[in-house]
Amino acid sequence: MKVLTLNFLSCAVKTCKSSSDSFPLHPKEAELAKDDVEINPQLLVNVLPRIDWAALRTTSTELGFPTLPDQPPTAEELEADEKMLQELHTLLMEMQIVEGKLVCGHCGHEYAIREGIANFLLPSHLV
Amino acid sequence: MLPTPDTSHVPYARVYEPAEDSFLLLDTLSAASETGFLASRFSSSRTKVAPPPLVLEVGPGSGVVLAFLTAHAATIFGTRDILTLGVDVNRFACVATRLTVSKAVEESASTAGSFLGAVQGDLVGPVRSGAVDVLVFNPPYVPTDELPVPPAGIAEKSKTTFEEDSHLLALSYAGGRDGMETTDRLIAALPDTLSERGCAYLLLCAGNRPEEVKQRIRDFGPQWRAETVGTSGKTAGWEKLQIVRIWREPVEGDTAV
Ligand SMILES: [Zn+2]
């Protein structure tokens, strides 16, 4: 599962959906792996407005990547910044979470990730 | 004709094997009417920038449809800049989907989008509100007396018995009353799941009472549309299977969001 996926997932517990604490989920004891993906600067520039930057910043810091700036770069800034392009490419397109847990900041439920597949099925008392 | 992804590695004892319904989805999603619709919404042009859509398949099973959409992104969406994700209740289906997609992407690297991963979950439960731009669902649509109980969060093992395999397969086709019990839950979640520009492709069989289903979706509000965009297996005037496209159109004079 690409690290970028965390930008689109939230806690599966119904009563958490409306809480801002259920997004993003917090990786815990995460083991990462890196795929080799050819860089596509156009995709990175286009994907920026699609991303919740504050959430990505949280994820990036929690996984031990360099701290992202407070504000997302503009398209022009990103196109001109080779280093930023490469960093974002690695973080968004190459990094995979292989093992570990995703923790909800609202209810504390932990979703296990095993061999790259996160399990969001809830035990019956939480459905 | 775009090539159909290879699924020869998929364990069909416990994961739904691609069948007429899967192929109807491939045919419909690559037909000119749908590629035109998708490109007009999701590919950038000189006059507009369209951020990459998130394409979610619910219940991908073997992964044949999600692999097709990912591998042929440039042809189907008019752009390679798409992100794809699968959510399946069956862990074996998640593993199968991941392999099917990566094989298909390797075959068609020059037209392929970006696959995020496959997640085990119940329908759109793991997905953030408003995040999905294109949702595809080939549901368990066969009318059955009983709906199989979904696996709980604790049931996760790598070895399964024959009974457990049968149960996993039943989850992929048994739809309960009118074959609609699971589909109804998905439909109810659509307004919260789809983005403003979002759309969904839903497969229905004749036993699901498709005309009533479409009307229920239109009753969500004046922006909502539901139209049949693909059919197969016509017998005596009845389409056995059909694909319904669900989307929203801005209503004229409507300023409220
Ligand atoms: Zn929660």
CSV table of N, CA, C and O and ligand atoms in Angstrom, one decimal, chain A residues 10-17 19 21-23 25 103-111 122 126, ligand 1:
chain,number,residue,atom,x,y,z
A,10,SER,N,-9.9,6.7,6.1
A,10,SER,CA,-10.2,7.2,7.5
A,10,SER,C,-10.7,6.0,8.3
A,10,SER,O,-10.8,4.9,7.8
A,11,CYS,N,-10.9,6.2,9.6
A,11,CYS,CA,-11.4,5.1,10.4
A,11,CYS,C,-12.7,4.6,9.9
A,11,CYS,O,-13.6,5.4,9.5
A,12,ALA,N,-12.9,3.3,10.0
A,12,ALA,CA,-14.1,2.7,9.4
A,12,ALA,C,-15.3,2.7,10.4
A,12,ALA,O,-16.4,2.4,10.1
A,13,VAL,N,-15.0,3.1,11.7
A,13,VAL,CA,-16.1,3.1,12.7
A,13,VAL,C,-17.0,4.3,12.4
A,13,VAL,O,-16.5,5.4,12.2
A,14,LYS,N,-18.3,4.0,12.3
A,14,LYS,CA,-19.3,5.0,11.8
A,14,LYS,C,-19.2,6.3,12.6
A,14,LYS,O,-19.2,7.4,12.0
A,15,THR,N,-19.1,6.2,13.9
A,15,THR,CA,-19.2,7.4,14.8
A,15,THR,C,-17.9,8.2,14.7
A,15,THR,O,-17.8,9.3,15.2
A,16,CYS,N,-16.9,7.6,14.0
A,16,CYS,CA,-15.6,8.4,13.9
A,16,CYS,C,-15.6,9.2,12.6
A,16,CYS,O,-14.8,10.2,12.5
A,17,LYS,N,-16.5,8.9,11.6
A,17,LYS,CA,-16.4,9.5,10.3
A,17,LYS,C,-16.5,11.0,10.4
A,17,LYS,O,-15.9,11.7,9.6
A,19,SER,N,-15.6,12.9,12.9
A,19,SER,CA,-14.6,13.5,13.7
A,19,SER,C,-13.4,13.8,12.9
A,19,SER,O,-12.9,12.9,12.2
A,21,ASP,N,-10.5,14.0,14.0
A,21,ASP,CA,-9.4,13.2,14.6
A,21,ASP,C,-9.3,11.8,13.9
A,21,ASP,O,-8.3,11.1,14.1
A,22,SER,N,-10.3,11.4,13.1
A,22,SER,CA,-10.2,10.1,12.5
A,22,SER,C,-9.4,10.1,11.2
A,22,SER,O,-9.3,9.1,10.5
A,23,PHE,N,-8.9,11.3,10.8
A,23,PHE,CA,-8.1,11.4,9.6
A,23,PHE,C,-7.0,12.4,9.8
A,23,PHE,O,-7.2,13.5,10.4
A,25,LEU,N,-5.2,8.6,9.6
A,25,LEU,CA,-4.8,7.5,10.5
A,25,LEU,C,-3.3,7.6,10.8
A,25,LEU,O,-2.6,8.0,9.9
A,103,VAL,N,-3.6,3.7,13.3
A,103,VAL,CA,-4.3,4.0,14.6
A,103,VAL,C,-5.2,5.2,14.4
A,103,VAL,O,-4.8,6.3,13.8
A,104,CYS,N,-6.5,5.1,14.8
A,104,CYS,CA,-7.5,6.2,14.7
A,104,CYS,C,-7.2,7.1,15.9
A,104,CYS,O,-7.2,6.7,17.1
A,105,GLY,N,-7.1,8.4,15.6
A,105,GLY,CA,-6.9,9.4,16.6
A,105,GLY,C,-8.1,9.7,17.5
A,105,GLY,O,-8.1,10.4,18.5
A,106,HIS,N,-9.3,9.2,17.0
A,106,HIS,CA,-10.5,9.5,17.7
A,106,HIS,C,-10.9,8.3,18.7
A,106,HIS,O,-11.1,8.5,19.9
A,107,CYS,N,-11.0,7.1,18.1
A,107,CYS,CA,-11.4,6.0,19.0
A,107,CYS,C,-10.2,5.1,19.4
A,107,CYS,O,-10.4,4.2,20.3
A,108,GLY,N,-9.1,5.3,18.8
A,108,GLY,CA,-7.9,4.5,19.2
A,108,GLY,C,-7.8,3.1,18.6
A,108,GLY,O,-6.9,2.4,18.9
A,109,HIS,N,-8.8,2.8,17.7
A,109,HIS,CA,-8.8,1.4,17.1
A,109,HIS,C,-7.5,1.3,16.2
A,109,HIS,O,-7.1,2.3,15.5
A,110,GLU,N,-6.9,0.1,16.3
A,110,GLU,CA,-5.7,-0.1,15.5
A,110,GLU,C,-6.0,-1.1,14.3
A,110,GLU,O,-6.6,-2.2,14.6
A,111,TYR,N,-5.7,-0.7,13.1
A,111,TYR,CA,-5.9,-1.5,11.9
A,111,TYR,C,-4.6,-2.1,11.5
A,111,TYR,O,-3.6,-1.4,11.3
A,122,LEU,N,-14.1,-4.6,10.9
A,122,LEU,CA,-14.2,-4.3,12.4
A,122,LEU,C,-14.7,-5.5,13.1
A,122,LEU,O,-15.5,-6.2,12.7
A,126,LEU,N,-17.9,-3.2,17.1
A,126,LEU,CA,-17.6,-1.9,16.6
A,126,LEU,C,-18.4,-1.6,15.3
A,126,LEU,O,-18.5,-0.4,14.9
C,1,ZN,ZN,-12.0,5.6,15.0
